[in-house]
GROMACS .gro file of C-alpha atoms in nm:
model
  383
    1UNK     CA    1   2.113  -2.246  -1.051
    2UNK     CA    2   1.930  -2.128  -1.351
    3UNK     CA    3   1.972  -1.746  -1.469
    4UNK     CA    4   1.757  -1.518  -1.546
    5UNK     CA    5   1.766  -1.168  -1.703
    6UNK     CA    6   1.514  -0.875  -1.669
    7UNK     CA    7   1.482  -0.601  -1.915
    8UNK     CA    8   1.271  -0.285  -1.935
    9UNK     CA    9   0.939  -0.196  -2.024
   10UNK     CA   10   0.970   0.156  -2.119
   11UNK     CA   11   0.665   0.338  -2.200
   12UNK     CA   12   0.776   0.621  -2.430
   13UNK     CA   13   1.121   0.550  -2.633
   14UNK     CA   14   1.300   0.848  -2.491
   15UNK     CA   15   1.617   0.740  -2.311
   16UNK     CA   16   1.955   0.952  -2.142
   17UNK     CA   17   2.085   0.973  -2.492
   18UNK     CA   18   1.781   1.101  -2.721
   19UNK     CA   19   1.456   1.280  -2.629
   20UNK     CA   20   1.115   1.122  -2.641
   21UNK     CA   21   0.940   1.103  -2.929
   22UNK     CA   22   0.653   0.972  -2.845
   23UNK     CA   23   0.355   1.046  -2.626
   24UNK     CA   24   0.438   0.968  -2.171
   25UNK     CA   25   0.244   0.601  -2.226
   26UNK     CA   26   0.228   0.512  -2.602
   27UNK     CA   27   0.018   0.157  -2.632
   28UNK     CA   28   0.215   0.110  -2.957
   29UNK     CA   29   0.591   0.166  -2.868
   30UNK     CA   30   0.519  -0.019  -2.514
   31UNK     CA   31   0.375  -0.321  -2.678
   32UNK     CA   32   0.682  -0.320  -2.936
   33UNK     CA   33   0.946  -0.294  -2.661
   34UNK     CA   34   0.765  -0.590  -2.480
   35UNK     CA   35   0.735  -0.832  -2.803
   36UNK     CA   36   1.146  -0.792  -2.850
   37UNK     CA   37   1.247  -0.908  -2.497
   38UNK     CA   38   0.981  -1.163  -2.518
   39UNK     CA   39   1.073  -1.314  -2.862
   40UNK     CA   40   1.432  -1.269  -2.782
   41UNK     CA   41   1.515  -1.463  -2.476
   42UNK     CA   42   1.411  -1.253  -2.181
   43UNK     CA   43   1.257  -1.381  -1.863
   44UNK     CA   44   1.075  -1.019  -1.758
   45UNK     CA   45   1.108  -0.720  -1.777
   46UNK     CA   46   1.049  -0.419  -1.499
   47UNK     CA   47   0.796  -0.101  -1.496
   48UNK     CA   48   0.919   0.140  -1.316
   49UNK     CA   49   0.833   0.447  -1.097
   50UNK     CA   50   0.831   0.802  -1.112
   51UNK     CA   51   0.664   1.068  -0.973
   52UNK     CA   52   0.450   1.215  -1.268
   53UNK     CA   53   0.517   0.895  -1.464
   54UNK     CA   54   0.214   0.664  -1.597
   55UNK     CA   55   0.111   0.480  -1.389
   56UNK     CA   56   0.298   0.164  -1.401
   57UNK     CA   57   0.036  -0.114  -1.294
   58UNK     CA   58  -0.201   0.002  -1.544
   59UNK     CA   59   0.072  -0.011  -1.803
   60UNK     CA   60   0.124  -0.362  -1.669
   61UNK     CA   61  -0.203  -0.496  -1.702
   62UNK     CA   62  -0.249  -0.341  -2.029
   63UNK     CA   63   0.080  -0.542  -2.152
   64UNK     CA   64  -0.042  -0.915  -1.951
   65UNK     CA   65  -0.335  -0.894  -2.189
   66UNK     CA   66  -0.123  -0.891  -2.517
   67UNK     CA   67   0.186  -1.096  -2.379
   68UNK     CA   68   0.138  -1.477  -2.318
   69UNK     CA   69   0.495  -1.556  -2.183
   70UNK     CA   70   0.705  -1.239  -2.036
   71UNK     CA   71   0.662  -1.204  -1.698
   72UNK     CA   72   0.616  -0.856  -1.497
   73UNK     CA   73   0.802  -0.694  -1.241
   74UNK     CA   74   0.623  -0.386  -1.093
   75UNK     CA   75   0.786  -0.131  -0.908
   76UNK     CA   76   0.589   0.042  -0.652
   77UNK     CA   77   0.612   0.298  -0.349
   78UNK     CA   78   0.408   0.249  -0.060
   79UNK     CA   79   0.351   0.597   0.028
   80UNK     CA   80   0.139   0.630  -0.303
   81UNK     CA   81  -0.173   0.388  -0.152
   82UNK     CA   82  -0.283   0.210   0.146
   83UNK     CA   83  -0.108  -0.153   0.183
   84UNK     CA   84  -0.469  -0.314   0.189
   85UNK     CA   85  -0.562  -0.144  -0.171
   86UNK     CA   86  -0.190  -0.229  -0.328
   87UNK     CA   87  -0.265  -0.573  -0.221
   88UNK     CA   88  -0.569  -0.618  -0.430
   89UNK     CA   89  -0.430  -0.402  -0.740
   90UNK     CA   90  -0.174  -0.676  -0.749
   91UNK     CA   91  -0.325  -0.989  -0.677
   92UNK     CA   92  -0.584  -0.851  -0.962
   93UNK     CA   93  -0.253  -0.819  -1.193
   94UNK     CA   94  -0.130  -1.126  -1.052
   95UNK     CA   95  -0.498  -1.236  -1.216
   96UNK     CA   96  -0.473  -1.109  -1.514
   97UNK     CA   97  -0.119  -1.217  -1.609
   98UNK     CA   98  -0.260  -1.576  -1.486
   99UNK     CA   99   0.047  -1.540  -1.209
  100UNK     CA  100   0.352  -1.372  -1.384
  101UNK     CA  101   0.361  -1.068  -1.166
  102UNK     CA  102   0.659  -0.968  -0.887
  103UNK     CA  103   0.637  -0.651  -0.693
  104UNK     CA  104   0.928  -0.400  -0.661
  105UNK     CA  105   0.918  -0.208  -0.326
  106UNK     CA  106   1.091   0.142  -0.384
  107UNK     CA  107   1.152   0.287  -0.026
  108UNK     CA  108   1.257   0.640  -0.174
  109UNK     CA  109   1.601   0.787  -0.195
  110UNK     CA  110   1.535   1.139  -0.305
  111UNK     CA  111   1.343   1.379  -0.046
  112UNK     CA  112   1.306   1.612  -0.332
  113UNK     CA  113   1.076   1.340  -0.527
  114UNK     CA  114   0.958   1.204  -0.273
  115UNK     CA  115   0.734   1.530  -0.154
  116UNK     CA  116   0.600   1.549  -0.510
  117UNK     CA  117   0.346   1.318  -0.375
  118UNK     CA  118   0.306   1.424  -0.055
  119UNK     CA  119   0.545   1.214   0.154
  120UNK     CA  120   0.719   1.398   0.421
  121UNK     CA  121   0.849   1.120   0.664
  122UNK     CA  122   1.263   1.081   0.648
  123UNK     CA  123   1.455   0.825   0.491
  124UNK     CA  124   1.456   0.560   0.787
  125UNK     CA  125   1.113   0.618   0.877
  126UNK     CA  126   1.049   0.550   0.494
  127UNK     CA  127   1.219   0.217   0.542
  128UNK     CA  128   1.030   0.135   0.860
  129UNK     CA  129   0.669   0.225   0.710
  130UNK     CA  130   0.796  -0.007   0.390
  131UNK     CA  131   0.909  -0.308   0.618
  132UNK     CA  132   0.555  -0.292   0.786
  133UNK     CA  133   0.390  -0.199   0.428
  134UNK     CA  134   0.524  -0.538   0.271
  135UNK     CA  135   0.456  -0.701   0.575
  136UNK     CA  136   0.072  -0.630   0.517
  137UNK     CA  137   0.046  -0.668   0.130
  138UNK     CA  138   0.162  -1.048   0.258
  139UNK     CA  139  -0.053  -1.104   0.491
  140UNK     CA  140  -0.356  -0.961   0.279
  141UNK     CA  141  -0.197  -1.176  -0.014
  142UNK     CA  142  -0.206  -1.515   0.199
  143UNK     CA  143  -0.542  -1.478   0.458
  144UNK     CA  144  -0.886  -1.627   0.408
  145UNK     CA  145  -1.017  -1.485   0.727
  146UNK     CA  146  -1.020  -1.059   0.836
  147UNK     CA  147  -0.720  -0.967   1.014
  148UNK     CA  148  -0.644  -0.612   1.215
  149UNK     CA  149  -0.342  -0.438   1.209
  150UNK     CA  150  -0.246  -0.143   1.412
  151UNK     CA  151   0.193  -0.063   1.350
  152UNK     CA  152   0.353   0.256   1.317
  153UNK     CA  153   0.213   0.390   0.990
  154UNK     CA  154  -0.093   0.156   0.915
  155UNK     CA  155  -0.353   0.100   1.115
  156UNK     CA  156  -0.679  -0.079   0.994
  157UNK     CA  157  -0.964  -0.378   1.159
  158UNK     CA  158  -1.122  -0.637   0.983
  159UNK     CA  159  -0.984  -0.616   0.614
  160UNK     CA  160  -0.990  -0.968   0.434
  161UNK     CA  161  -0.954  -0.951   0.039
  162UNK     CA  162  -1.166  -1.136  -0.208
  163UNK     CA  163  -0.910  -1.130  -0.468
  164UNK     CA  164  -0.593  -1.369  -0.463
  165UNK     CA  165  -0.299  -1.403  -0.622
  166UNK     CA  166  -0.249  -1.705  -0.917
  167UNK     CA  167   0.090  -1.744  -0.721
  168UNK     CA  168   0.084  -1.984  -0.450
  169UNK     CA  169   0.106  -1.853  -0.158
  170UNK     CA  170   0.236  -1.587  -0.296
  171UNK     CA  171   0.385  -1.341  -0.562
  172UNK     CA  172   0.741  -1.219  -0.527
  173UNK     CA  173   0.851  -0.968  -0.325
  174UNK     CA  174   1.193  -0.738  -0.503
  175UNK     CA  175   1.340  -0.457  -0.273
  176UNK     CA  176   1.661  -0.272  -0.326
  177UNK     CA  177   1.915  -0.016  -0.180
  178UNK     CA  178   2.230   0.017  -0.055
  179UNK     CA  179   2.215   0.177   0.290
  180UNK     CA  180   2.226  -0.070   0.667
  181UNK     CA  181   1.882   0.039   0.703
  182UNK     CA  182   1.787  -0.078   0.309
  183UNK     CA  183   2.010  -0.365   0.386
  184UNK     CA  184   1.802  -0.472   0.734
  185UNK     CA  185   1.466  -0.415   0.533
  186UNK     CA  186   1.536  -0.619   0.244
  187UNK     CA  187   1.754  -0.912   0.420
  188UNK     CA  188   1.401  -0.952   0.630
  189UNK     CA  189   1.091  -0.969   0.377
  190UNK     CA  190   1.258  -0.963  -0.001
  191UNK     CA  191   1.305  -1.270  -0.202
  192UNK     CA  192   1.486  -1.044  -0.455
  193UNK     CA  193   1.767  -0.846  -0.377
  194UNK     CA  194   1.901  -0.595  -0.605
  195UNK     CA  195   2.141  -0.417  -0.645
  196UNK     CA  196   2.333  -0.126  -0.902
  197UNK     CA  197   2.644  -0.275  -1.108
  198UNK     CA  198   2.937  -0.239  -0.897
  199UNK     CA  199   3.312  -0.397  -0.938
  200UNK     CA  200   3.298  -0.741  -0.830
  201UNK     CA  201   3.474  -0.695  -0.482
  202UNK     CA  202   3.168  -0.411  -0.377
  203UNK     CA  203   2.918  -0.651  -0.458
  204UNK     CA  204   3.056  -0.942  -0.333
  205UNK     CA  205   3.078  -0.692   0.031
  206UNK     CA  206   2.700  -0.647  -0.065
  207UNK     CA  207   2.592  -0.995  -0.094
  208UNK     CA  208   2.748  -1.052   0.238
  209UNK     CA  209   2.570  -0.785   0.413
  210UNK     CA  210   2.203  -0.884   0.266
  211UNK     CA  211   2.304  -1.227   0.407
  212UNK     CA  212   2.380  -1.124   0.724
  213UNK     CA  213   2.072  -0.905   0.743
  214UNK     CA  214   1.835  -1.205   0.640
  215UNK     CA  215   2.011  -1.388   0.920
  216UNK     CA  216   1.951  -1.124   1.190
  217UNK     CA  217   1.629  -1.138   1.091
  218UNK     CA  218   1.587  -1.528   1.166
  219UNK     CA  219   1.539  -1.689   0.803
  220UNK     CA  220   1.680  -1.977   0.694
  221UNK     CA  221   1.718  -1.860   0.349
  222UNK     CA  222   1.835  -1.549   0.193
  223UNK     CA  223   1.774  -1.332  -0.112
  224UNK     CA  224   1.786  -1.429  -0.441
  225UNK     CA  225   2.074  -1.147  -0.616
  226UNK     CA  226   1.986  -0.931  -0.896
  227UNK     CA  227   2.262  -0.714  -1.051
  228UNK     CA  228   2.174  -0.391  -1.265
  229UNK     CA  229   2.352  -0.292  -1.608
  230UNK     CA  230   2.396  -0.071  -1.913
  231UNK     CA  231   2.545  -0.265  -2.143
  232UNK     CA  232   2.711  -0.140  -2.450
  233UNK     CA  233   2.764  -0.400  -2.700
  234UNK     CA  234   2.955  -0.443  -3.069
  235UNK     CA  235   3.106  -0.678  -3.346
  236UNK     CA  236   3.452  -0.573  -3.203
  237UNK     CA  237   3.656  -0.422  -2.883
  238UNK     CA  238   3.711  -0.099  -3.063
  239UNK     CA  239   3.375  -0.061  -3.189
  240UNK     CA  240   3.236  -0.152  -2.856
  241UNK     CA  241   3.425   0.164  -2.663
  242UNK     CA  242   3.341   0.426  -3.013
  243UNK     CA  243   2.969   0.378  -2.900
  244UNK     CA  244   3.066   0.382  -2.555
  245UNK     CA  245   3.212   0.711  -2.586
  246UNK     CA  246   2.963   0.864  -2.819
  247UNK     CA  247   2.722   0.733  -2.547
  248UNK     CA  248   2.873   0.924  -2.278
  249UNK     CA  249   2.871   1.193  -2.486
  250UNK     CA  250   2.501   1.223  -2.562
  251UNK     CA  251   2.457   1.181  -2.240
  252UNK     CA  252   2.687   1.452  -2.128
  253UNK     CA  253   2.480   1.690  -2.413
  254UNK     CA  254   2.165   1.619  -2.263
  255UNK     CA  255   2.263   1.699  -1.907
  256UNK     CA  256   2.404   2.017  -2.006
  257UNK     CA  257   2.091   2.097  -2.179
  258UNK     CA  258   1.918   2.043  -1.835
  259UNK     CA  259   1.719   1.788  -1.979
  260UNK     CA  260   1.820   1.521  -1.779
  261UNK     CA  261   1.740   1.694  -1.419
  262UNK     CA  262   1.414   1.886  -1.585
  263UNK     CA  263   1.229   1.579  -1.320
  264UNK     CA  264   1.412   1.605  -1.045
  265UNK     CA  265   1.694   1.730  -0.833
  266UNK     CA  266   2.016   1.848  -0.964
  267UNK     CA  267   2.160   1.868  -0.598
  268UNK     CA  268   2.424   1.566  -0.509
  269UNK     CA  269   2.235   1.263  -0.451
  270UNK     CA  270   2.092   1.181  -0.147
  271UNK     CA  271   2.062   0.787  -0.208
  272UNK     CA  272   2.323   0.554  -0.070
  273UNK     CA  273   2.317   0.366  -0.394
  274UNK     CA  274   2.401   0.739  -0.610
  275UNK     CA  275   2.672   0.802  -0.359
  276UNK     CA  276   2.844   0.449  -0.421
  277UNK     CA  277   2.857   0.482  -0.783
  278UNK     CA  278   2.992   0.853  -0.760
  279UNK     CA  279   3.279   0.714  -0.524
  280UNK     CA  280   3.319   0.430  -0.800
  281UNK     CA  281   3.341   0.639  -1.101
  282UNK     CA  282   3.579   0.869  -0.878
  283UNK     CA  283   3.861   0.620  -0.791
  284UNK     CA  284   3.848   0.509  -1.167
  285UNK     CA  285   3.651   0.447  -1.514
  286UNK     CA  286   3.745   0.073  -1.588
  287UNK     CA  287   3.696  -0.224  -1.294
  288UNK     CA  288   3.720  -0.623  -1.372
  289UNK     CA  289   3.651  -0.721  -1.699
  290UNK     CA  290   3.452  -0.472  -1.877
  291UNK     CA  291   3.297  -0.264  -1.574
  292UNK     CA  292   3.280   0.149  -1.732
  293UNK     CA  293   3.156   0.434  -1.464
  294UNK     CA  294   3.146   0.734  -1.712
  295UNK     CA  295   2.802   0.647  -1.783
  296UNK     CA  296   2.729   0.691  -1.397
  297UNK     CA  297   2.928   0.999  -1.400
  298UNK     CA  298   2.765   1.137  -1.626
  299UNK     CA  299   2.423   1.108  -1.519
  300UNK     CA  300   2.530   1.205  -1.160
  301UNK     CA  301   2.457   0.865  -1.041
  302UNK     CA  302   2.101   0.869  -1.153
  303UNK     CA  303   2.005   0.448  -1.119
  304UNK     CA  304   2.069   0.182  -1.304
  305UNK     CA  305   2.382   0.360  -1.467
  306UNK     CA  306   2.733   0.175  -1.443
  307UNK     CA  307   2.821  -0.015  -1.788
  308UNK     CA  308   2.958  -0.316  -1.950
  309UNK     CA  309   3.136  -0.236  -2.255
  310UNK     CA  310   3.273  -0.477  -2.518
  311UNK     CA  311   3.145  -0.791  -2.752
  312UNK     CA  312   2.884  -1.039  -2.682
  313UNK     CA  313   3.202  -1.277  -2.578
  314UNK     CA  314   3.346  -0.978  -2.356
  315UNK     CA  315   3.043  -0.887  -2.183
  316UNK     CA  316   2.884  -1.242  -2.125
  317UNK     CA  317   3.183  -1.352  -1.942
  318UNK     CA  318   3.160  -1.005  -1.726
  319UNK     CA  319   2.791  -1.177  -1.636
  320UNK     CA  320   2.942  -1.483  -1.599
  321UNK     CA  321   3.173  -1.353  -1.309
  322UNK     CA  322   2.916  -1.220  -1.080
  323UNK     CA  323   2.730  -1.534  -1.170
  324UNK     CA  324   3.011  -1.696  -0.968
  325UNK     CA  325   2.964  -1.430  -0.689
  326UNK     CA  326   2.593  -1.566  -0.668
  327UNK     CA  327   2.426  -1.348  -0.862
  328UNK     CA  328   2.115  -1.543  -1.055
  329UNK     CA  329   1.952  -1.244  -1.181
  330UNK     CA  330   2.047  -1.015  -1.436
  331UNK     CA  331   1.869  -0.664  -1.506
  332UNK     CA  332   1.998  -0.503  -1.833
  333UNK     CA  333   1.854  -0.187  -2.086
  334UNK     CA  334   2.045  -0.006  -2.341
  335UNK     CA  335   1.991   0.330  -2.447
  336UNK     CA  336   1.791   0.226  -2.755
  337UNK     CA  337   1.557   0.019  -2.600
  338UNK     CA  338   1.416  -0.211  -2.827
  339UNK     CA  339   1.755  -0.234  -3.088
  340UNK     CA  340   1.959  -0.271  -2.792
  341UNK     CA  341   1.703  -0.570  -2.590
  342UNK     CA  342   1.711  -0.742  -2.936
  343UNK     CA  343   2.064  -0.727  -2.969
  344UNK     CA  344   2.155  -0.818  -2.600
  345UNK     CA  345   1.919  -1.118  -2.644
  346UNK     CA  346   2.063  -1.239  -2.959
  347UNK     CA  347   2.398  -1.214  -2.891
  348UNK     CA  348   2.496  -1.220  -2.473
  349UNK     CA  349   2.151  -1.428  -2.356
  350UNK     CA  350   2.270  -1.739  -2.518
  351UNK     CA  351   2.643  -1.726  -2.403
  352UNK     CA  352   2.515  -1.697  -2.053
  353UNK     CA  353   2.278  -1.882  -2.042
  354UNK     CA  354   2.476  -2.184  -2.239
  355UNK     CA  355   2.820  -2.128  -1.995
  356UNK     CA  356   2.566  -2.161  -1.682
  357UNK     CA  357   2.463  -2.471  -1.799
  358UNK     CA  358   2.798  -2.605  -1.812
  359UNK     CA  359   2.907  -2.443  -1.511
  360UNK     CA  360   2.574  -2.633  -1.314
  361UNK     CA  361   2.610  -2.967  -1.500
  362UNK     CA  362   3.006  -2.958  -1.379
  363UNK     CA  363   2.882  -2.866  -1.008
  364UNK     CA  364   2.658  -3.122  -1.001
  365UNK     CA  365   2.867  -3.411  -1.157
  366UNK     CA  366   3.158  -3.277  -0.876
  367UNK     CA  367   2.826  -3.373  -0.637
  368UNK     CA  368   2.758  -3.667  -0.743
  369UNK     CA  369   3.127  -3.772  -0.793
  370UNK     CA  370   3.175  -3.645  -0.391
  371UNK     CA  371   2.901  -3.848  -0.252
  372UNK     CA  372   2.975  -4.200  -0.435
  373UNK     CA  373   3.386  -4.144  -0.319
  374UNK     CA  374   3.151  -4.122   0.068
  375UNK     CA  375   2.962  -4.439  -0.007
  376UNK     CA  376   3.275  -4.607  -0.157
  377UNK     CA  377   3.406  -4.497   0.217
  378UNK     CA  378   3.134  -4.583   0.401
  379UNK     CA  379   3.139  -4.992   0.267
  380UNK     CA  380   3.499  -5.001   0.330
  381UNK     CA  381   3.420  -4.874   0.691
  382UNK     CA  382   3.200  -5.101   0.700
  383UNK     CA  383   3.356  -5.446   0.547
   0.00000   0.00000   0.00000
């Protein structure tokens, strides 16, 4: 199966390890970001979602309209606006990136961000009102004719869109999280699963579950698996774990300067996700091949956070073994966005993407190899 990778499409070009610089949403620096995943081998790259953040479909449409090729994944939370009114924002997007768009569902993990825009309702209510929320935007997405809906959280009569999606039927639908209840949600409407970098026997238990969920839900296919990482990359081993260290270290500087938790909560983390990488980074710093949990340590667990540290070889082969595991998606950022995207896409891109090929081309000739040996059988049989 082919693989894809997903980078990020920062606004401003502060990061855990140096301040911003520039202004919340700076045309300029997000445009510049964009141009080195897209002329360096990425597939797409996410805008995410924070509570005082720009606003990240705007930011979206305003990069469709100077980007040809890269394609957009937008996160969103439903509690921000009505499931009939996200619908239309993104089969307008959809539009205007002439059908390059997914959609990232963000259920909430943090109470504490969460009320900063007025949502109140617990954690697995959040996940119910999102399972009916996506279960809308789809339905809006796909019908010609007005539909009512009346469900726990949403209750409307009559609403048929004049806008549709490029994407036939649809656009993609991305959900994450880490919980049974995250797990239920996403195995039933996501065709993206993702998940935070964990060592390779965690995820594999993760897959599983997301499986099992899409099963208990009654589809007959399941999830597509993205994996999340921090890479740190370099000519050599040694130079690889300096940066990784001075890395950890800015990051450790900033935190103690309060300016990483200025945003948000400096309690533990409520999120199933935070908690896993804690416990990870807890029983140990190194895991598999080149799997580092300082950098989650040091951000308390804050997202996307768990490295890979080493060369190009060292961590394209990392990649290559949760490739085995099933994962066809990988989501990657450095801490300097745009040296790190064009280094990650020089240097690890082609490795993976050149040992998949060999890996599919051997899976397929083992196919093809399998079902002559049953035709060879079958005329014997038969003569």
């Amino acid at each position: 199966m082919p693989v894809e990778f997903l980078g990020i499409a920062a606004t401003g070009d502060g990061s855990e390890t140096t301040p911003r610089t520039t202004a919340a949403f700076d045309r300029d620096y997000t445009l510049r970001l964009a141009r080195a995943h897209e002329d360096n081998g990425w597939d797409r790259v996410l805008f995410a979602y924070g509570a005082g953040s720009p606003e990240p479909a705007a930011a979206a449409a305003f990069l469709a309209s100077k980007l040809d090729q890269l394609q957009i994944l937008l996160a969103h939370r439903p509690n921000v606006s009505y499931p009939t009114f996200a619908a239309k924002t993104f089969a307008t997007l959809d539009r205007i990136s002439d059908g390059r768009l997914t959609v990232h569902f963000i259920t909430g993990g943090n109470d504490h961000e969460q009320r900063r825009e007025g949502d109140y309702l617990t954690k697995d209510e959040r996940y119910e009102r999102t399972r009916e929320y996506i279960g809308i935007v789809k339905k809006a997405w796909t019908s010609h004719e007005p539909f009512d809906h009346e469900g726990a959280h949403y209750r409307f009569e009559d609403f048929v869109s004049d806008v549709f999606p490029v994407q036939q039927p649809r656009p993609g639908v991305s959900f994450g999280g880490s919980s049974e209840a995250a797990y239920a949600a996403g195995g039933a409407e996501a065709d993206v699963y993702c998940l935070w970098g964990e060592p390779l026997a965690r995820t594999a238990e993760q897959i599983e579950k997301v499986e099992q969920a899409a099963r208990a839900a009654g589809r007959a296919d399941t999830p597509r698996i993205q994996v999340a990482f921090r890479p740190i990359i370099a000519a050599t081993e040694e130079l690889a774990w300096e940066k990784a260290h001075r890395t950890v270290g800015a990051i450790r500087d900033r935190r103690a300067g309060g300016d990483l938790v200025r945003r948000r909560s400096a309690e533990a983390p409520e999120n199933t996700g935070s908690q896993r990488l804690i416990a990870i980074a807890e029983a140990g710093e190194r895991y598999d091949r080149a799997l580092w949990t300082p950098t989650a340590a040091a951000t308390g667990g804050a997202g996307n956070s768990n490295a890979l540290v080493g060369t190009p070889e060292t961590v394209a082969e990392a990649l290559l073994d949760y490739y085995d595991l099933g994962v066809d998606i990988i989501s990657a950022r450095g801490y300097d966005h745009v040296a790190d995207a064009v280094d990650f896409g020089r240097y690890v891109i082609p490795i993976v993407r050149e040992e998949v090929a060999k890996r599919d081309a051997a899976k397929a000739a083992a196919l093809a190899a399998a079902k002559e040996r049953d035709r060879q059988q079958l005329i014997a049989v038969q003569a």
